[in-house]
Short mmCIF file of C-alpha atoms and ligand atoms in Angstrom, two decimals:
data_model
loop_
_atom_site.label_atom_id
_atom_site.label_comp_id
_atom_site.label_asym_id
_atom_site.label_seq_id
_atom_site.Cartn_x
_atom_site.Cartn_y
_atom_site.Cartn_z
CA MET A 317 36.16 -9.54 -8.45
CA LYS A 318 35.35 -5.81 -8.98
CA ASN A 319 35.27 -3.83 -6.05
CA ALA A 320 33.74 -0.14 -5.12
CA THR A 321 33.35 1.53 -1.87
CA TYR A 322 30.63 4.16 -1.37
CA ASP A 323 29.38 5.69 2.20
CA VAL A 324 25.85 3.79 1.99
CA VAL A 325 24.81 0.64 -0.12
CA VAL A 326 20.98 0.37 -0.72
CA ILE A 327 19.79 -3.17 -1.90
CA GLY A 328 16.42 -2.89 -3.63
CA ALA A 329 15.56 -0.08 -6.09
CA GLY A 330 11.86 0.28 -5.27
CA PRO A 331 10.19 3.47 -4.18
CA VAL A 332 11.69 3.50 -0.95
CA GLY A 333 15.37 2.26 -1.76
CA GLU A 334 15.50 5.25 -4.10
CA ASN A 335 14.43 7.52 -1.66
CA VAL A 336 16.67 6.58 0.90
CA ALA A 337 19.75 6.92 -1.68
CA ASP A 338 18.27 10.26 -2.49
CA ARG A 339 18.07 11.31 0.87
CA VAL A 340 21.78 10.38 1.81
CA VAL A 341 23.10 12.01 -1.34
CA GLN A 342 21.42 15.12 -0.63
CA GLY A 343 22.71 14.91 2.82
CA GLY A 344 26.55 14.66 1.19
CA LEU A 345 27.15 11.06 1.22
CA THR A 346 27.90 8.72 -1.72
CA ALA A 347 25.26 6.05 -2.54
CA ALA A 348 25.01 3.00 -4.51
CA ILE A 349 21.86 0.83 -5.11
CA ILE A 350 21.33 -2.60 -6.39
CA GLU A 351 18.49 -3.64 -8.41
CA ARG A 352 17.68 -7.14 -9.60
CA GLU A 353 14.32 -6.45 -11.68
CA LEU A 354 13.32 -2.97 -12.79
CA VAL A 355 14.33 0.35 -11.11
CA GLY A 356 11.06 1.56 -9.48
CA GLY A 357 10.15 -1.42 -7.61
CA GLU A 358 6.62 -3.17 -7.44
CA CYS A 359 4.81 0.05 -6.88
CA SER A 360 5.70 1.59 -10.21
CA TYR A 361 5.05 -1.30 -12.56
CA TRP A 362 2.90 -3.83 -10.90
CA ALA A 363 1.13 -2.22 -7.93
CA CYS A 364 -0.03 1.47 -7.06
CA MET A 365 0.16 3.01 -10.43
CA PRO A 366 -0.88 0.52 -13.02
CA THR A 367 -3.85 -0.77 -10.53
CA LYS A 368 -5.20 2.66 -9.96
CA ALA A 369 -4.85 3.37 -13.89
CA LEU A 370 -7.20 0.24 -14.20
CA LEU A 371 -9.57 1.81 -11.87
CA ARG A 372 -9.64 5.27 -12.84
CA SER A 373 -11.58 5.55 -15.98
CA ALA A 374 -14.81 3.42 -14.87
CA THR A 375 -14.73 5.82 -11.67
CA ALA A 376 -15.03 8.87 -13.99
CA LEU A 377 -17.56 7.25 -16.26
CA ARG A 378 -19.84 6.36 -13.23
CA ALA A 379 -19.30 9.93 -11.60
CA ALA A 380 -20.70 11.18 -14.83
CA ARG A 381 -23.57 8.81 -15.22
CA GLN A 382 -24.76 10.10 -11.57
CA LEU A 383 -25.21 13.55 -12.73
CA PRO A 384 -28.26 14.99 -15.34
CA GLY A 385 -27.02 16.50 -18.20
CA ALA A 386 -23.74 15.11 -18.57
CA ARG A 387 -25.35 11.42 -18.12
CA GLU A 388 -26.89 12.40 -21.33
CA ALA A 389 -23.54 13.10 -23.11
CA VAL A 390 -22.31 9.76 -22.41
CA THR A 391 -23.04 7.66 -25.37
CA GLY A 392 -20.70 4.79 -25.05
CA ASP A 393 -19.51 2.15 -22.76
CA LEU A 394 -16.07 1.94 -21.01
CA ASP A 395 -13.32 1.39 -23.83
CA VAL A 396 -11.55 -1.40 -22.10
CA ALA A 397 -8.43 -1.29 -24.81
CA ALA A 398 -7.82 2.42 -24.19
CA VAL A 399 -7.76 1.65 -20.58
CA LEU A 400 -5.34 -1.07 -20.58
CA ARG A 401 -3.50 1.43 -22.95
CA ARG A 402 -3.39 4.10 -20.40
CA ARG A 403 -2.42 1.66 -18.10
CA ASP A 404 0.55 0.40 -19.92
CA SER A 405 1.78 3.94 -20.02
CA PHE A 406 1.32 4.52 -16.19
CA ALA A 407 3.63 1.29 -15.95
CA SER A 408 6.31 2.73 -18.45
CA GLN A 409 5.79 -0.11 -20.80
CA TRP A 410 7.44 -2.25 -17.98
CA LYS A 411 10.98 -0.19 -18.94
CA ASP A 412 12.69 1.48 -16.12
CA ASP A 413 14.78 4.02 -18.36
CA GLY A 414 12.91 7.00 -17.20
CA GLN A 415 13.76 6.27 -13.24
CA VAL A 416 17.64 4.74 -14.48
CA SER A 417 18.26 8.39 -15.76
CA TRP A 418 16.66 10.12 -12.88
CA LEU A 419 19.26 7.99 -10.39
CA GLY A 420 22.21 9.42 -12.57
CA THR A 421 21.11 12.96 -12.29
CA ALA A 422 20.28 12.25 -8.60
CA GLY A 423 24.08 10.92 -8.28
CA ILE A 424 23.25 7.73 -7.09
CA ALA A 425 25.16 4.88 -8.62
CA LEU A 426 23.24 1.83 -10.09
CA TYR A 427 24.28 -1.81 -9.95
CA ARG A 428 22.13 -4.39 -11.67
CA GLY A 429 21.72 -7.67 -10.28
CA GLN A 430 20.84 -9.69 -6.88
CA GLY A 431 22.56 -7.92 -3.98
CA ARG A 432 23.83 -10.48 -0.96
CA ILE A 433 25.39 -9.39 2.50
CA ARG A 434 28.95 -11.22 2.42
CA SER A 435 30.62 -9.59 5.48
CA GLU A 436 30.35 -6.70 7.73
CA ARG A 437 29.23 -3.71 5.13
CA VAL A 438 30.11 -5.84 2.52
CA ILE A 439 27.57 -6.79 -0.36
CA GLU A 440 28.05 -8.88 -3.29
CA VAL A 441 25.92 -8.18 -6.66
CA THR A 442 25.70 -10.81 -9.03
CA GLY A 443 24.19 -9.47 -12.32
CA GLU A 444 23.07 -11.22 -15.63
CA ASP A 445 26.37 -11.95 -16.40
CA GLY A 446 27.56 -14.02 -13.31
CA ALA A 447 30.57 -11.78 -12.45
CA PRO A 448 30.11 -10.64 -9.06
CA VAL A 449 30.99 -7.17 -7.73
CA SER A 450 31.82 -6.15 -4.21
CA LEU A 451 30.50 -3.10 -2.70
CA THR A 452 31.69 -1.72 0.75
CA ALA A 453 29.79 0.67 2.55
CA ARG A 454 31.89 3.02 4.63
CA HIS A 455 28.62 3.86 7.03
CA ALA A 456 25.44 1.60 6.19
CA VAL A 457 23.78 -0.83 4.04
CA VAL A 458 20.01 -0.59 3.99
CA VAL A 459 17.69 -3.36 2.99
CA ALA A 460 14.77 -2.30 1.08
CA THR A 461 13.94 -5.52 -0.86
CA GLY A 462 10.04 -4.95 -0.58
CA SER A 463 7.69 -7.99 -0.77
CA SER A 464 6.22 -10.56 -3.06
CA ALA A 465 2.77 -11.89 -3.25
CA LEU A 466 1.86 -15.17 -1.10
CA VAL A 467 0.60 -17.96 -2.42
CA PRO A 468 -0.98 -20.41 -0.24
CA ASP A 469 -0.44 -24.23 -0.13
CA VAL A 470 -3.98 -25.42 -1.59
CA PRO A 471 -3.50 -28.59 -3.52
CA GLY A 472 -3.16 -27.91 -6.93
CA LEU A 473 -2.82 -24.28 -6.55
CA ARG A 474 0.72 -23.51 -7.67
CA GLN A 475 0.36 -25.93 -10.60
CA ALA A 476 -2.98 -24.17 -11.84
CA ALA A 477 -0.55 -21.38 -12.52
CA PRO A 478 -2.76 -18.59 -10.67
CA TRP A 479 -2.62 -14.94 -11.30
CA THR A 480 -1.03 -12.97 -8.56
CA SER A 481 -1.28 -9.12 -8.26
CA ARG A 482 1.08 -8.75 -10.62
CA GLU A 483 -0.23 -10.78 -13.63
CA ALA A 484 -3.58 -9.01 -12.87
CA ALA A 485 -2.14 -5.63 -12.50
CA ALA A 486 -0.30 -6.24 -16.01
CA ALA A 487 -3.07 -8.45 -17.56
CA GLY A 488 -3.53 -7.80 -21.57
CA LYS A 489 -6.75 -9.54 -21.75
CA VAL A 490 -9.98 -9.33 -19.59
CA PRO A 491 -11.05 -13.02 -18.41
CA GLY A 492 -14.79 -13.60 -18.80
CA ARG A 493 -14.75 -15.34 -15.45
CA LEU A 494 -12.22 -14.11 -12.79
CA ALA A 495 -12.29 -16.27 -9.37
CA ILE A 496 -10.30 -14.13 -6.40
CA ILE A 497 -9.10 -15.67 -3.25
CA GLY A 498 -9.00 -13.31 -0.80
CA GLY A 499 -11.07 -10.17 0.60
CA GLY A 500 -8.47 -7.42 1.47
CA VAL A 501 -7.23 -4.36 -0.26
CA VAL A 502 -5.65 -5.94 -3.25
CA ALA A 503 -8.54 -8.33 -3.98
CA SER A 504 -10.92 -5.74 -3.34
CA GLU A 505 -9.49 -3.32 -5.84
CA MET A 506 -8.94 -6.06 -8.48
CA ALA A 507 -12.46 -7.30 -8.20
CA THR A 508 -13.76 -3.77 -8.73
CA ALA A 509 -11.21 -2.90 -11.37
CA PHE A 510 -12.21 -6.44 -13.49
CA ALA A 511 -15.95 -6.11 -12.80
CA ASN A 512 -15.86 -2.65 -14.49
CA LEU A 513 -13.51 -4.09 -17.34
CA GLY A 514 -16.54 -6.67 -18.00
CA SER A 515 -15.35 -9.86 -15.81
CA LEU A 516 -17.71 -11.66 -14.13
CA VAL A 517 -16.12 -11.70 -10.58
CA THR A 518 -16.04 -13.96 -7.75
CA VAL A 519 -14.58 -13.08 -4.46
CA LEU A 520 -13.92 -16.02 -2.05
CA ALA A 521 -13.51 -14.00 1.17
CA ARG A 522 -12.73 -16.36 3.76
CA ASP A 523 -11.88 -13.34 6.61
CA GLY A 524 -14.60 -11.20 4.88
CA VAL A 525 -14.09 -8.02 2.91
CA LEU A 526 -11.90 -5.31 4.00
CA PRO A 527 -11.61 -7.31 7.60
CA ARG A 528 -9.06 -4.89 9.13
CA ALA A 529 -11.29 -1.56 8.21
CA GLU A 530 -13.99 -0.39 10.05
CA PRO A 531 -17.17 -2.95 9.37
CA PHE A 532 -19.21 -0.48 7.57
CA ALA A 533 -16.57 -0.18 4.63
CA GLY A 534 -16.77 -3.80 3.70
CA GLU A 535 -20.43 -3.62 3.86
CA ARG A 536 -20.70 -0.55 1.52
CA VAL A 537 -17.95 -1.98 -1.09
CA MET A 538 -20.09 -5.47 -1.12
CA ASN A 539 -23.45 -3.37 -1.66
CA SER A 540 -21.59 -1.78 -4.54
CA TRP A 541 -20.18 -4.83 -5.72
CA GLN A 542 -24.02 -6.51 -5.64
CA GLU A 543 -24.99 -3.77 -8.54
CA ALA A 544 -21.87 -4.55 -10.27
CA GLY A 545 -22.94 -8.28 -10.53
CA VAL A 546 -19.57 -9.41 -8.41
CA SER A 547 -20.58 -12.48 -6.04
CA VAL A 548 -19.17 -12.56 -2.87
CA ARG A 549 -18.55 -16.03 -1.08
CA LEU A 550 -18.02 -14.92 2.66
CA GLY A 551 -16.24 -17.48 4.85
CA ALA A 552 -15.16 -19.46 1.89
CA VAL A 553 -12.08 -21.66 2.08
CA ALA A 554 -10.48 -23.09 -1.20
CA ALA A 555 -9.83 -26.75 -0.66
CA SER A 556 -8.13 -27.44 -4.07
CA VAL A 557 -7.66 -26.41 -7.52
CA ASN A 558 -7.09 -27.37 -10.89
CA ARG A 559 -6.84 -26.27 -14.45
CA ASP A 560 -8.31 -27.94 -17.71
CA VAL A 561 -6.28 -28.48 -20.67
CA ASP A 562 -8.58 -25.56 -22.28
CA GLY A 563 -7.74 -23.36 -19.45
CA THR A 564 -10.66 -23.69 -17.11
CA VAL A 565 -9.94 -23.38 -13.49
CA HIS A 566 -12.02 -25.22 -11.24
CA VAL A 567 -12.04 -24.22 -7.39
CA THR A 568 -13.54 -26.71 -4.89
CA LEU A 569 -14.43 -25.12 -1.70
CA ALA A 570 -14.24 -26.71 1.71
CA ASP A 571 -17.96 -26.86 2.02
CA GLY A 572 -17.89 -29.10 -1.24
CA GLU A 573 -18.95 -26.49 -3.66
CA HIS A 574 -17.38 -26.40 -7.01
CA LEU A 575 -16.62 -22.94 -9.10
CA GLU A 576 -15.16 -22.36 -12.48
CA ALA A 577 -13.25 -19.42 -13.76
CA ASP A 578 -11.31 -18.45 -16.74
CA GLU A 579 -8.69 -17.03 -14.58
CA LEU A 580 -7.91 -17.26 -10.51
CA LEU A 581 -6.36 -14.48 -8.63
CA VAL A 582 -4.61 -15.39 -5.40
CA ALA A 583 -4.59 -12.21 -3.26
CA ILE A 584 -4.39 -13.19 0.67
CA GLY A 585 -1.15 -11.10 1.55
CA ARG A 586 2.49 -10.90 1.12
CA MET A 587 5.91 -12.39 1.90
CA PRO A 588 9.18 -10.70 2.60
CA ASN A 589 11.81 -10.70 -0.16
CA THR A 590 14.68 -12.10 2.34
CA GLN A 591 15.25 -15.54 1.06
CA ASP A 592 18.47 -14.82 -0.76
CA ILE A 593 20.01 -11.31 0.63
CA GLY A 594 22.76 -13.05 2.79
CA LEU A 595 20.83 -12.80 6.18
CA ASP A 596 22.50 -15.74 7.85
CA THR A 597 25.73 -13.52 7.59
CA VAL A 598 24.33 -11.51 10.35
CA GLY A 599 22.82 -14.24 12.29
CA LEU A 600 19.37 -13.98 11.07
CA LYS A 601 17.05 -16.42 9.09
CA PRO A 602 16.33 -16.10 5.79
CA GLY A 603 12.80 -15.85 4.74
CA GLY A 604 11.08 -13.67 7.50
CA TRP A 605 10.37 -10.15 7.94
CA LEU A 606 13.16 -7.96 9.59
CA THR A 607 12.57 -6.44 13.03
CA VAL A 608 13.82 -3.00 13.46
CA ASP A 609 14.86 -0.68 16.36
CA GLY A 610 13.44 3.02 16.08
CA THR A 611 15.68 4.40 13.77
CA LEU A 612 15.05 1.21 11.79
CA ARG A 613 17.97 -0.55 12.39
CA VAL A 614 17.73 -4.21 11.65
CA THR A 615 17.67 -6.19 15.36
CA GLY A 616 18.08 -9.64 15.98
CA GLU A 617 15.59 -12.32 17.87
CA ASP A 618 17.24 -11.18 21.31
CA GLY A 619 16.77 -7.18 20.23
CA SER A 620 20.43 -6.47 19.82
CA LEU A 621 21.75 -4.74 16.66
CA ALA A 622 22.55 -7.21 13.78
CA GLY A 623 25.65 -6.74 12.61
CA GLY A 624 26.45 -4.31 15.41
CA GLY A 625 24.41 -1.29 13.91
CA TRP A 626 25.11 -0.75 10.35
CA LEU A 627 22.32 -2.61 8.77
CA TYR A 628 19.03 -0.74 8.57
CA ALA A 629 15.45 -2.12 6.74
CA ALA A 630 13.01 -0.07 5.08
CA GLY A 631 9.77 -0.27 3.75
CA ASP A 632 7.75 -3.46 3.15
CA ILE A 633 10.57 -5.49 4.38
CA ASN A 634 10.29 -4.70 7.95
CA HIS A 635 6.10 -5.19 7.83
CA ARG A 636 5.43 -2.02 9.56
CA ALA A 637 3.08 -0.62 7.27
CA LEU A 638 3.16 -2.08 3.45
CA LEU A 639 2.35 1.00 1.67
CA THR A 640 4.11 3.26 -0.45
CA HIS A 641 3.87 6.73 1.11
CA GLN A 642 4.79 5.33 4.49
CA GLY A 643 7.95 3.58 3.19
CA LYS A 644 8.98 6.60 1.65
CA TYR A 645 8.51 8.47 5.04
CA GLN A 646 10.74 5.82 6.48
CA ALA A 647 12.96 6.41 3.81
CA ARG A 648 13.21 10.01 4.89
CA ALA A 649 14.16 8.98 8.28
CA VAL A 650 16.80 6.66 7.52
CA GLY A 651 18.16 8.74 5.11
CA ASP A 652 18.52 11.50 7.40
CA VAL A 653 19.63 9.40 10.21
CA ILE A 654 22.26 7.68 8.73
CA VAL A 655 23.81 11.34 7.49
CA ALA A 656 23.52 12.28 10.91
CA ARG A 657 25.25 9.55 12.58
CA ALA A 658 27.88 9.87 9.74
CA ARG A 659 28.41 13.35 10.84
CA GLY A 660 28.43 12.51 14.42
CA GLU A 661 25.23 14.87 15.12
CA THR A 662 22.58 13.97 17.71
CA VAL A 663 19.99 11.47 16.78
CA ASP A 664 16.64 13.10 17.12
CA ASP A 665 14.70 9.79 17.93
CA GLY A 666 12.46 10.61 20.36
CA ARG A 667 8.30 10.59 19.86
CA TRP A 668 7.78 12.72 16.74
CA GLY A 669 11.38 13.38 16.08
CA ARG A 670 13.18 14.12 12.72
CA HIS A 671 14.77 10.43 12.94
CA ALA A 672 11.65 8.51 14.21
CA VAL A 673 8.92 7.05 12.52
CA THR A 674 6.27 7.60 15.12
CA ALA A 675 3.35 7.95 12.33
CA ASP A 676 3.86 4.39 11.61
CA GLU A 677 2.69 3.29 14.90
CA ARG A 678 -1.05 5.14 14.72
CA ALA A 679 -1.48 7.57 11.94
CA VAL A 680 -0.94 5.69 8.51
CA PRO A 681 -3.11 6.69 5.93
CA GLN A 682 -4.65 4.48 3.31
CA VAL A 683 -7.12 4.86 0.38
CA VAL A 684 -8.54 1.75 -0.75
CA PHE A 685 -9.80 2.65 -4.81
CA THR A 686 -12.99 0.60 -4.79
CA ASP A 687 -16.16 2.39 -5.60
CA PRO A 688 -16.83 3.79 -2.86
CA GLU A 689 -13.52 4.51 -1.98
CA VAL A 690 -12.44 4.15 1.38
CA ALA A 691 -10.13 6.22 3.14
CA SER A 692 -8.90 5.82 6.57
CA VAL A 693 -6.46 7.05 8.98
CA GLY A 694 -5.28 6.15 12.56
CA LEU A 695 -7.00 3.16 14.40
CA THR A 696 -10.72 1.68 14.19
CA ALA A 697 -13.20 1.75 16.93
CA ALA A 698 -11.96 -2.08 17.60
CA ALA A 699 -8.52 -1.22 17.53
CA ALA A 700 -8.85 1.89 19.90
CA GLU A 701 -10.87 -0.50 22.19
CA ALA A 702 -8.27 -3.26 22.13
CA ALA A 703 -5.53 -0.63 22.85
CA GLY A 704 -7.60 0.21 26.02
CA LEU A 705 -8.17 3.88 25.03
CA ARG A 706 -11.53 5.45 26.49
CA LEU A 707 -13.13 6.26 23.22
CA ARG A 708 -16.17 7.91 21.70
CA VAL A 709 -16.88 6.53 18.32
CA VAL A 710 -19.14 9.40 16.05
CA ASP A 711 -21.08 8.50 12.96
CA TYR A 712 -22.43 10.47 10.34
CA ASP A 713 -24.16 9.85 7.00
CA LEU A 714 -22.23 11.64 4.06
CA ALA A 715 -25.06 11.65 1.93
CA ALA A 716 -26.55 14.19 4.20
CA VAL A 717 -24.05 16.96 3.70
CA ALA A 718 -25.14 19.66 1.04
CA GLY A 719 -21.67 19.18 -0.66
CA SER A 720 -22.38 15.25 -1.55
CA ALA A 721 -25.86 15.81 -2.45
CA LEU A 722 -24.56 18.52 -5.15
CA TYR A 723 -21.75 16.17 -5.80
CA ALA A 724 -23.95 13.43 -7.28
CA ASP A 725 -27.21 12.53 -7.39
CA GLY A 726 -28.10 9.38 -5.22
CA TYR A 727 -24.73 9.91 -3.56
CA GLN A 728 -24.18 7.35 -0.60
CA GLY A 729 -21.39 7.44 1.95
CA HIS A 730 -20.71 7.34 5.63
CA ALA A 731 -17.91 8.61 8.15
CA ARG A 732 -16.80 7.94 11.59
CA MET A 733 -14.42 9.45 13.76
CA VAL A 734 -12.91 7.82 16.96
CA VAL A 735 -12.00 9.93 19.69
CA ASP A 736 -9.70 9.84 22.78
CA GLU A 737 -12.04 11.00 25.45
CA ASP A 738 -8.84 11.33 27.85
CA ARG A 739 -6.91 13.60 25.40
CA ARG A 740 -9.96 14.88 23.35
CA VAL A 741 -8.17 14.04 20.11
CA ILE A 742 -9.18 12.10 16.92
CA VAL A 743 -7.45 8.84 16.97
CA GLY A 744 -8.94 7.29 13.96
CA PHE A 745 -10.99 8.19 11.02
CA THR A 746 -12.82 6.39 8.02
CA ILE A 747 -14.71 7.53 5.42
CA VAL A 748 -16.68 5.94 2.53
CA GLY A 749 -17.97 7.36 -0.45
CA PRO A 750 -17.18 8.07 -4.12
CA ASP A 751 -14.13 10.16 -4.34
CA VAL A 752 -13.85 10.64 -0.73
CA ALA A 753 -9.80 10.04 -1.31
CA GLU A 754 -8.61 13.44 -1.54
CA LEU A 755 -10.78 14.25 1.69
CA LEU A 756 -8.31 12.20 3.85
CA HIS A 757 -5.25 14.32 4.33
CA ALA A 758 -7.38 16.84 6.44
CA ALA A 759 -7.85 13.73 9.03
CA THR A 760 -4.34 12.54 9.00
CA ILE A 761 -3.35 16.26 9.81
CA ALA A 762 -5.80 16.23 12.69
CA VAL A 763 -4.39 12.84 14.04
CA VAL A 764 -0.80 13.36 13.69
CA GLY A 765 -1.15 17.09 15.15
CA GLU A 766 -3.33 15.72 18.00
CA ILE A 767 -5.25 18.71 17.70
CA PRO A 768 -7.65 18.99 20.37
CA LEU A 769 -11.38 19.04 18.94
CA ASP A 770 -11.98 22.42 20.78
CA ARG A 771 -9.67 23.99 18.63
CA LEU A 772 -10.62 21.66 15.44
CA TRP A 773 -14.26 23.64 15.90
CA HIS A 774 -12.60 26.36 14.41
CA ALA A 775 -11.40 24.93 11.32
CA VAL A 776 -14.44 25.68 9.14
CA PRO A 777 -14.95 23.54 6.19
CA ALA A 778 -16.09 25.75 3.25
CA PHE A 779 -19.87 25.44 1.89
CA PRO A 780 -20.73 23.48 0.04
CA THR A 781 -18.23 20.96 -0.16
CA VAL A 782 -17.97 17.42 1.03
CA SER A 783 -15.46 18.71 3.62
CA GLU A 784 -18.59 19.94 5.74
CA ILE A 785 -18.67 16.26 7.37
CA TRP A 786 -16.17 17.54 9.27
CA LEU A 787 -18.56 19.95 10.83
CA ARG A 788 -21.45 17.59 11.17
CA LEU A 789 -19.20 15.24 13.04
CA LEU A 790 -17.98 17.90 15.47
CA GLU A 791 -21.62 18.99 16.09
CA VAL A 792 -22.72 15.58 17.19
CA TYR A 793 -19.64 15.07 19.25
CA GLY A 794 -20.26 18.37 21.01
CA ARG A 795 -24.28 17.64 21.66
C1 LIG B 13 -1.39 -4.85 -6.18
C2 LIG B 13 -1.26 -3.93 -5.36
C3 LIG B 13 -1.62 -2.59 -5.31
C4 LIG B 13 -0.95 -1.48 -4.25
N1 LIG B 13 -1.35 -0.16 -4.52
C5 LIG B 13 -0.50 0.82 -3.42
C6 LIG B 13 -1.36 1.98 -3.25
O1 LIG B 13 -2.17 2.59 -4.34
N2 LIG B 13 -0.73 2.84 -2.45
C7 LIG B 13 0.23 2.31 -1.65
O2 LIG B 13 0.94 3.07 -1.10
N3 LIG B 13 1.00 1.09 -1.59
C8 LIG B 13 0.27 0.26 -2.54
N4 LIG B 13 0.72 -1.05 -2.57
C9 LIG B 13 2.00 -1.29 -1.73
C10 LIG B 13 3.23 -0.94 -2.33
O3 LIG B 13 3.57 -1.65 -3.62
C11 LIG B 13 4.41 -1.37 -1.61
O4 LIG B 13 4.34 -0.75 -0.29
C12 LIG B 13 5.64 -0.60 -2.22
O5 LIG B 13 6.20 -0.83 -3.45
C13 LIG B 13 6.88 -1.00 -1.05
O6 LIG B 13 7.91 -0.49 -1.33
P1 LIG B 13 9.29 -1.01 -1.35
O7 LIG B 13 10.36 -0.20 -1.98
O8 LIG B 13 9.86 -1.48 0.21
O9 LIG B 13 9.48 -2.53 -2.18
P2 LIG B 13 9.24 -2.91 -3.50
O10 LIG B 13 8.46 -1.89 -4.32
O11 LIG B 13 8.67 -4.42 -3.52
O12 LIG B 13 10.50 -2.68 -4.43
C14 LIG B 13 11.73 -3.75 -3.92
C15 LIG B 13 12.74 -3.99 -5.20
O13 LIG B 13 13.96 -4.54 -4.56
C16 LIG B 13 14.10 -5.38 -5.43
N5 LIG B 13 15.09 -6.66 -4.93
C17 LIG B 13 14.35 -7.50 -3.99
N6 LIG B 13 15.59 -8.24 -3.63
C18 LIG B 13 16.64 -8.05 -4.17
C19 LIG B 13 17.92 -8.36 -4.30
N7 LIG B 13 18.52 -9.37 -3.20
N8 LIG B 13 19.01 -7.35 -4.92
C20 LIG B 13 18.42 -6.85 -5.50
N9 LIG B 13 17.46 -6.06 -5.71
C21 LIG B 13 16.36 -6.70 -4.89
C22 LIG B 13 13.00 -5.91 -6.23
O14 LIG B 13 13.31 -6.21 -7.59
C23 LIG B 13 12.15 -4.41 -5.81
O15 LIG B 13 12.48 -3.74 -7.07
C24 LIG B 13 0.28 -1.96 -3.54
C25 LIG B 13 0.44 -3.31 -3.71
C26 LIG B 13 -0.09 -4.15 -4.19
C27 LIG B 13 0.43 -5.66 -4.33
#
């Protein structure tokens, strides 16, 4: 068997694994990365990038149609083929040459195949030719194997070959009728995208639409779906599924109702890619999410360090925040702490320390690219209350801001800030409206910086921008 030794071995070359490897190389260590599919992972080819490309053109068209003068210049409908072509280019035609060549310039060695932990700091890679390679890590192994779509055990569902987010993101055709099981972020973005592209969409939202967001977010998204002809069955549970020889999918709901569709998308959540990575070697059960300590070292059920402290887990796999930007934040912390430990330097893992991932706990930003967009950071009012905070919730109609009225005729939106009254700082912020995604970072800075509201008052938003929502919220708070 071929052997090689590196300072750090990373399993999984998604956005998180790539960033871990880059960071340790920049810190002066050597690194190898193992990938069984495409370098770039889910985000590049089947998740963040292609799905946002599917959504973007319709959002721009809607924006133009909301403005007299621009509206008259729009003479046709969405060009679906052009949208799909642009999506293909954002998925790099599902080829990873660009990212492979970046690995080369970054000084990271790539091994293609399935990586499995075989013994202490030793990973075996089995490629397509079946000949294994053994990689030894001097300092650390990082698991960054990500997650896959979860398909529930509904009778007939698997046999009906439903779409998961992968097939939807890479779809070559737009189905006439699309049924979606799920009401979370992926389901909501896909419902919006395919309705825009011309599908008749039905959403089966057992737990509601965007159930983890502030309640007004799901309500606003559902209102816009009503105009777009998307029908929503709140509380609906798929009891059985069957696909005809002609391809039609039949879904029977628990209440006996029967639905037909040309495609069925399952978007109910994710499962960890840990089934076959050799976790048993370090005393862990395959198939579960990995638990980690403050510097993302993998821990066992009793809290002890798995393998003795050389095994780390970053990104989706540790289930802290299943988002690319948050995984990359973890990657920077993990890369730096591995370098610090290798050099015998002090580890800075206190709250907000360089090697800690404090923002994962209460300051995770997220944008749901529905139309209207939902942008949020930190805690919802319900989560802050459950955390036992003494809080004040301030709401404001986004349409009442001069910048919004100028931005588009008929602008509709809403914003909420959640204030921890004991510290007089913002712990949560949610804004819903057209194109509000770019407003989010101001809120993230306020939450992470724990900026006292008396000081935030002096951050004056420019007139007439939608950002004046900050002034309005603070005025209401000060009354
Ligand atoms: C439809 C959809 C849309 C999304 N949109 C967004 C968005 O807009 N913004 C955002 O921030 N997040 C978004 N996400 C989430 C985002 O895709 C993930 O959080 C991100 O991809 C996680 O990165 P990762 O590197 O941890 O894992 P992944 O991207 O899953 O990469 C893991 C890599 O490891 C490889 N691998 C797994 N096991 C092995 C093994 N044993 N050996 C070798 N290689 C292995 C896999 O092939 C894969 O390439 C979206 C997710 C979905 C499903």
